[in-house]
mmCIF file of C-alpha atoms and ligand atoms in Angstrom:
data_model
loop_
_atom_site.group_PDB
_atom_site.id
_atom_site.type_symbol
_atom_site.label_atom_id
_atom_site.label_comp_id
_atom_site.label_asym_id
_atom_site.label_seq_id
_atom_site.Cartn_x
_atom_site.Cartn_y
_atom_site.Cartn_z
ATOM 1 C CA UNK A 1 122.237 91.180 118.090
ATOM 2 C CA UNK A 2 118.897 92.632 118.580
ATOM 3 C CA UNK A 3 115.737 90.630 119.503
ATOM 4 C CA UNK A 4 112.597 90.817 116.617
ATOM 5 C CA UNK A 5 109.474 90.517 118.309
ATOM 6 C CA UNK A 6 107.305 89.156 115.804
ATOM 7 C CA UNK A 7 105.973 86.212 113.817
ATOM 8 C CA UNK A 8 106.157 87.789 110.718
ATOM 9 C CA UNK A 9 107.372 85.900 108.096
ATOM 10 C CA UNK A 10 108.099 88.964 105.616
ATOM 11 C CA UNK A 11 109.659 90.689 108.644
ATOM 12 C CA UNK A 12 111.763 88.017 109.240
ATOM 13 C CA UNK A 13 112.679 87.981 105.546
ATOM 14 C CA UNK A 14 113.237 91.852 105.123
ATOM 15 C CA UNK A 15 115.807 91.486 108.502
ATOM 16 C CA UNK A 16 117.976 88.370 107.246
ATOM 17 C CA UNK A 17 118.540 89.790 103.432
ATOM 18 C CA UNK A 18 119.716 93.229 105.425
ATOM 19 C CA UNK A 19 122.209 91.203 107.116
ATOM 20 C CA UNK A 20 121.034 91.464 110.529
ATOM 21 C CA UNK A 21 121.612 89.508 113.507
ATOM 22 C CA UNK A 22 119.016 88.945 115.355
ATOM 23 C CA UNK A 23 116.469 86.402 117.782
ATOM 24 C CA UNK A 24 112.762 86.045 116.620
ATOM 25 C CA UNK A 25 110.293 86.114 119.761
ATOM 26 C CA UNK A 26 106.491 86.656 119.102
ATOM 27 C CA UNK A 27 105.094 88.999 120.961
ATOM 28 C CA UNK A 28 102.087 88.107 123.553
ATOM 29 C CA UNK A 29 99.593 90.685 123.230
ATOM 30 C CA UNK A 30 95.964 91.601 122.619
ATOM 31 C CA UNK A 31 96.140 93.949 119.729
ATOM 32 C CA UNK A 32 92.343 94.795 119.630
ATOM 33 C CA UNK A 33 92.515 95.253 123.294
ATOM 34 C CA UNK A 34 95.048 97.997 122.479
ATOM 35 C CA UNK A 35 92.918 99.357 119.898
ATOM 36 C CA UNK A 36 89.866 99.511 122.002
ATOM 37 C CA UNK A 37 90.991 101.950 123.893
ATOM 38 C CA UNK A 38 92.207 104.125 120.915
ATOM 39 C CA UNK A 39 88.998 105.129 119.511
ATOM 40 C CA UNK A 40 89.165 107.966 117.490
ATOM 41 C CA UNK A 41 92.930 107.574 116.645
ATOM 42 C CA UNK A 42 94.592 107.737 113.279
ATOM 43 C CA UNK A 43 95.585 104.587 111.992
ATOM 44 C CA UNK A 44 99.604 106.200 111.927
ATOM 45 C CA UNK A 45 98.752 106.673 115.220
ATOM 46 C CA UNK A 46 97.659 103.195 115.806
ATOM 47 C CA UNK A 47 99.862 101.182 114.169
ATOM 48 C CA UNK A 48 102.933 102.811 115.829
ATOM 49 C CA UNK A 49 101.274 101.895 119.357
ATOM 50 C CA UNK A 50 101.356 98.230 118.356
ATOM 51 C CA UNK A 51 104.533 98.505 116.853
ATOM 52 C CA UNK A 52 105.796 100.103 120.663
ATOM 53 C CA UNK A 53 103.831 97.748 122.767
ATOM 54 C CA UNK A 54 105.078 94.861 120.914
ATOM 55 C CA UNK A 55 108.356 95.941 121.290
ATOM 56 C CA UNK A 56 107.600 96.377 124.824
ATOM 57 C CA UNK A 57 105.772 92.850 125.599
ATOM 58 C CA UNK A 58 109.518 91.049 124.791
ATOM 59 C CA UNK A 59 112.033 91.164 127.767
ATOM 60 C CA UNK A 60 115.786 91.295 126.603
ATOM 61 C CA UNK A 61 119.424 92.425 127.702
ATOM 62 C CA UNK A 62 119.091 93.477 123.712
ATOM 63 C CA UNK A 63 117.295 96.101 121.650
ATOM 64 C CA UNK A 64 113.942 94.586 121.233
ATOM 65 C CA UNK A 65 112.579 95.516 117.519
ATOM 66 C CA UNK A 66 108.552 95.821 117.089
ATOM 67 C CA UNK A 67 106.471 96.519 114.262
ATOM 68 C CA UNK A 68 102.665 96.455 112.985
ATOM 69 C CA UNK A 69 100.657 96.653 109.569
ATOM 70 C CA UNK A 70 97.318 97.984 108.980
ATOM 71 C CA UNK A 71 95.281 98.668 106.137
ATOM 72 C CA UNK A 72 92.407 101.316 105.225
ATOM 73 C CA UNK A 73 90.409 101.211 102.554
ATOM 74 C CA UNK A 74 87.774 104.025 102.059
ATOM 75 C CA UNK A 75 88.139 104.974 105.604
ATOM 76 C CA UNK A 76 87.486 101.629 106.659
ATOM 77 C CA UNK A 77 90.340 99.518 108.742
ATOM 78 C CA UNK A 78 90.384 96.030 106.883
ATOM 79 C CA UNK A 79 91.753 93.120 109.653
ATOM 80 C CA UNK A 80 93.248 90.125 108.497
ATOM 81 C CA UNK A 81 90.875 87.829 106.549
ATOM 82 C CA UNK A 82 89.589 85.227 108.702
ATOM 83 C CA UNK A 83 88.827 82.668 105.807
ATOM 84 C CA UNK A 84 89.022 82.692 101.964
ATOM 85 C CA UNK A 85 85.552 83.917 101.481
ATOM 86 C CA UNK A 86 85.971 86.935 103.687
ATOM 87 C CA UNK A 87 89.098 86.969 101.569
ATOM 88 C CA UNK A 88 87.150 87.980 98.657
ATOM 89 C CA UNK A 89 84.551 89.751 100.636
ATOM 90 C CA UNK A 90 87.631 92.214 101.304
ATOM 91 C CA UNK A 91 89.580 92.022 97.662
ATOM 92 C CA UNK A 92 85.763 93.317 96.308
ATOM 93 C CA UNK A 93 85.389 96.055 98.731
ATOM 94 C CA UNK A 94 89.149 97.004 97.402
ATOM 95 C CA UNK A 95 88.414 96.974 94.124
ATOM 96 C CA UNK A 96 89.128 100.245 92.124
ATOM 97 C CA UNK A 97 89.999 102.215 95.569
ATOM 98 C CA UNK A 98 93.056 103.469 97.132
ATOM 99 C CA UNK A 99 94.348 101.285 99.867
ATOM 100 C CA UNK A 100 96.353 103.310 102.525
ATOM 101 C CA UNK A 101 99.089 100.549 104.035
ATOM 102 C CA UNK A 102 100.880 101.730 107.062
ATOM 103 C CA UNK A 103 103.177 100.075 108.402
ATOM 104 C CA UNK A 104 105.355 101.285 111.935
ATOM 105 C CA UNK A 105 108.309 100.071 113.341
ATOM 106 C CA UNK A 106 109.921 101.445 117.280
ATOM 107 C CA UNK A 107 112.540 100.083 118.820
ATOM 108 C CA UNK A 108 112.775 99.333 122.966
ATOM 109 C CA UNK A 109 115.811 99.491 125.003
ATOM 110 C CA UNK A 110 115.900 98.185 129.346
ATOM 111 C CA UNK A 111 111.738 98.378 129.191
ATOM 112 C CA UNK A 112 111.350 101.632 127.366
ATOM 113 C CA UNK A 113 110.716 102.994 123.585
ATOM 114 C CA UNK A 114 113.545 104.545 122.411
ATOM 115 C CA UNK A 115 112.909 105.056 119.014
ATOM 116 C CA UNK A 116 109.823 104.679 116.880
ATOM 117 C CA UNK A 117 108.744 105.493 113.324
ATOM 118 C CA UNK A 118 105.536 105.497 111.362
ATOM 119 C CA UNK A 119 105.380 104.890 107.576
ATOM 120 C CA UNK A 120 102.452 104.594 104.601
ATOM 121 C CA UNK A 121 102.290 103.697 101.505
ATOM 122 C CA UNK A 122 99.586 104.159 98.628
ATOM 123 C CA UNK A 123 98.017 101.746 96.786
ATOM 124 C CA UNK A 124 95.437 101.936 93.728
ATOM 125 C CA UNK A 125 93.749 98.868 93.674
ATOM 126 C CA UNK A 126 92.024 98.208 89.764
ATOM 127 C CA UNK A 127 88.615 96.866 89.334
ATOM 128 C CA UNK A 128 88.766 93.156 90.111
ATOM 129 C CA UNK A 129 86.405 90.909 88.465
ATOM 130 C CA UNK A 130 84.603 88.721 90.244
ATOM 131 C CA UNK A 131 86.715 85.530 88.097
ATOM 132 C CA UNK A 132 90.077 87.231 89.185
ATOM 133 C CA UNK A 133 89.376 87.046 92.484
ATOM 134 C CA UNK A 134 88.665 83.544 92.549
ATOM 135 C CA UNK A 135 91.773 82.736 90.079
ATOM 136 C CA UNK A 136 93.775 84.870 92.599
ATOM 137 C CA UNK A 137 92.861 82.940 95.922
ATOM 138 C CA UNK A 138 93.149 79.490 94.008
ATOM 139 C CA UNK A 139 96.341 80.612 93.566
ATOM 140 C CA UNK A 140 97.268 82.637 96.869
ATOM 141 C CA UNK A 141 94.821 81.348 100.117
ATOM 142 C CA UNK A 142 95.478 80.767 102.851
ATOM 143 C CA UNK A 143 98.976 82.406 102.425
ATOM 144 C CA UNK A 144 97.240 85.826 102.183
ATOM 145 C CA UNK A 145 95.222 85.251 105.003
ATOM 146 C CA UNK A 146 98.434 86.080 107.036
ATOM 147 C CA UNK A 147 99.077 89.427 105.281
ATOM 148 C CA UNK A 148 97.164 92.829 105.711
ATOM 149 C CA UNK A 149 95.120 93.557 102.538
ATOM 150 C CA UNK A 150 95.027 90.211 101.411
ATOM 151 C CA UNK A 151 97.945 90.087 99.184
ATOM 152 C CA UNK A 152 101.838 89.375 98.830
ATOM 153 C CA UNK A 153 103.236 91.714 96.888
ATOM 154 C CA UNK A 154 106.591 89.273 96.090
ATOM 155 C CA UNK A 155 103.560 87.073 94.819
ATOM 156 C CA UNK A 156 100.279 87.377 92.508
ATOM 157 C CA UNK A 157 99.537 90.004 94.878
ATOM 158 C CA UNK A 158 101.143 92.558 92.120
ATOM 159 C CA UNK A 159 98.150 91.803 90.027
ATOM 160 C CA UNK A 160 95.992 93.976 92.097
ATOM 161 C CA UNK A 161 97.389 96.851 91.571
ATOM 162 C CA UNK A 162 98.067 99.246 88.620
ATOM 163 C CA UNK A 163 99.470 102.252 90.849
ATOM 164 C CA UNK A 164 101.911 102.012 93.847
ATOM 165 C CA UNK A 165 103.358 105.004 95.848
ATOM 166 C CA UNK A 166 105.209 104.363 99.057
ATOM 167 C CA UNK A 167 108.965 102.357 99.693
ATOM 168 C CA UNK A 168 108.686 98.276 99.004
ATOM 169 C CA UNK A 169 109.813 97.876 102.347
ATOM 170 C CA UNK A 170 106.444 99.659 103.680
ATOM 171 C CA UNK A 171 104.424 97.563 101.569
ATOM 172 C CA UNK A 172 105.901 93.994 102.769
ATOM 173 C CA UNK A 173 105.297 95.217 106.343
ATOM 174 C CA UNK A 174 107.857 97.541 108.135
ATOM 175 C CA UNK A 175 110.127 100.290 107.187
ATOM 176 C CA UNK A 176 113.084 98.690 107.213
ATOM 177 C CA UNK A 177 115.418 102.127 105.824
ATOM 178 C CA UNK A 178 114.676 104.080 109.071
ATOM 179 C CA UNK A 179 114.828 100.602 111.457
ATOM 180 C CA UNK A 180 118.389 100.422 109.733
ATOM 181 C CA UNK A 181 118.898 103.752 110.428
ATOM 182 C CA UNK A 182 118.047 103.313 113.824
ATOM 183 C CA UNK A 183 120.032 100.413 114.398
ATOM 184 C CA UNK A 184 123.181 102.038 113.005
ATOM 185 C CA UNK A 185 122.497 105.132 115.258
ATOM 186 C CA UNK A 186 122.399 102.132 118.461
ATOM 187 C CA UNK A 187 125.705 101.034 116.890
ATOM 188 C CA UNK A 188 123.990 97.253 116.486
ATOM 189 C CA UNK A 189 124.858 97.952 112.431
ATOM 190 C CA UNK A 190 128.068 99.694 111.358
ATOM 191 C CA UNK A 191 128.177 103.233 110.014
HETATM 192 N N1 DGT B 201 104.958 88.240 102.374
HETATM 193 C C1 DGT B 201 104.293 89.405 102.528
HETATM 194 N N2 DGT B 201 103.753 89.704 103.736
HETATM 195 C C2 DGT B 201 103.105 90.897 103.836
HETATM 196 C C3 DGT B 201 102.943 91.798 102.772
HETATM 197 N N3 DGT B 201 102.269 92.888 103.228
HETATM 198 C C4 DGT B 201 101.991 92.672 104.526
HETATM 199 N N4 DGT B 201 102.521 91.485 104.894
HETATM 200 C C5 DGT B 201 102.469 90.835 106.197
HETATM 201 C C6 DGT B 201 103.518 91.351 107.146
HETATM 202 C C7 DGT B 201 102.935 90.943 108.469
HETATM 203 O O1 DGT B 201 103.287 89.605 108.756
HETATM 204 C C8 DGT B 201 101.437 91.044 108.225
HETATM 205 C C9 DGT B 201 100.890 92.290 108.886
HETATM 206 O O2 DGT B 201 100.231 91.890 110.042
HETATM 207 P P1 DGT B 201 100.719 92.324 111.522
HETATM 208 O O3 DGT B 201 101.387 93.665 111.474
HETATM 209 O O4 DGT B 201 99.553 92.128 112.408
HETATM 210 O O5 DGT B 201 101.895 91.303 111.866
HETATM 211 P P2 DGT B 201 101.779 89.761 112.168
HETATM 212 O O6 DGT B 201 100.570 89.469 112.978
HETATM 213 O O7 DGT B 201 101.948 89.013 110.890
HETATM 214 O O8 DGT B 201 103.094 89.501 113.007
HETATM 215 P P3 DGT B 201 103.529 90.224 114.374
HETATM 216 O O9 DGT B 201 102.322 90.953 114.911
HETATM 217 O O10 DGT B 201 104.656 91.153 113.981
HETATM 218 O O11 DGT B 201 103.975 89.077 115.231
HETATM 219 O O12 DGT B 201 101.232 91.162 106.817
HETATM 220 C C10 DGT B 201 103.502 91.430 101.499
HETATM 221 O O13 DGT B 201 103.392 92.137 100.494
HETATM 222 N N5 DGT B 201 104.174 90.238 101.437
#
């Protein structure tokens, strides 16, 4: 058993179709804070510090699992959408560029990071006209305002894109083939 800290939906998802047993526990922390005081840092570099200190914020006798999403877009960092019509302030400032998604997972153990792992995926974004975007968030707000980038890529979020490079399990928000790796090397999954 191994606990998940996170609210994540999709993470939550990924973990139960893997077969995993595990205990969902959000984890209580000021993300910009953390941020703040990495100025200057890739965004690798900053979404595998979330993904450690969330795995750190959760006390457990078990492996505590963290993770983090974040999105750049024309060297811009793109936060969550706060409401549907910074929703399509975002999808417009997407449209026809390359979004870089990276997503990190690291793994604690007793209070410390035993394990960690940074991932990214590629994604060309076509031109979106100003009608798609509003047929798109009739169709997907508020769901996407919970998901980096503004899409769900199980959903209509496929409709953005014509070019993706990078593993599924990136996209949808943590890398789950080196977390199972991970996990099988902390013998909570069999060989
Ligand atoms: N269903 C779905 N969710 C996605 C997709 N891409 C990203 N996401 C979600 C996964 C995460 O819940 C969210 C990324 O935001 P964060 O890394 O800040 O995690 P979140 O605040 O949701 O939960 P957490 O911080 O782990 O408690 O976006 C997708 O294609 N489909």
């Amino acid at each position: 058993m191994i606990v998940l800290a996170s609210k994540s939906a999709s993470r939550r998802t990924m973990l139960e179709a893997a077969g995993v047993q595990f205990e969902a526990r959000a984890a209580d922390l000021d993300e910009r804070a953390i941020e703040a005081g990495m100025a200057g840092a890739r965004p690798d570099q900053i979404a595998l510090a979330l993904a450690e200190a969330k795995a750190l914020a959760v006390t457990a006798d078990e492996p505590v699992l963290g993770s983090d999403s974040l999105v750049v877009v024309g060297n811009r960092r793109f936060d969550k959408p706060r409401d549907r019509a910074e929703a399509a302030e975002h999808l417009r400032q997407f449209s026809g560029k390359v979004m870089q998604l990276h997503s990190a997972a690291a793994i604690a153990k007793a209070g410390k990071v035993v394990w960690s792992h940074p991932a990214m995926a590629m994604l060309s974004v076509r031109e979106l006209s100003d009608d798609f975007i509003e047929r798109y968030l009739d169709a997907e707000w508020p769901e996407v305002g919970y998901c980096v980038g503004v899409f769900r890529i199980e959903a209509r979020g496929v409709q953005l894109f014509d070019r993706i490079e990078g593993d599924q399990f990136t996209v949808l928000g943590m890398p789950l083939l080196p977390v199972l790796g991970a996990l099988r090397d902390l013998g909570e999954l069999p060989q």
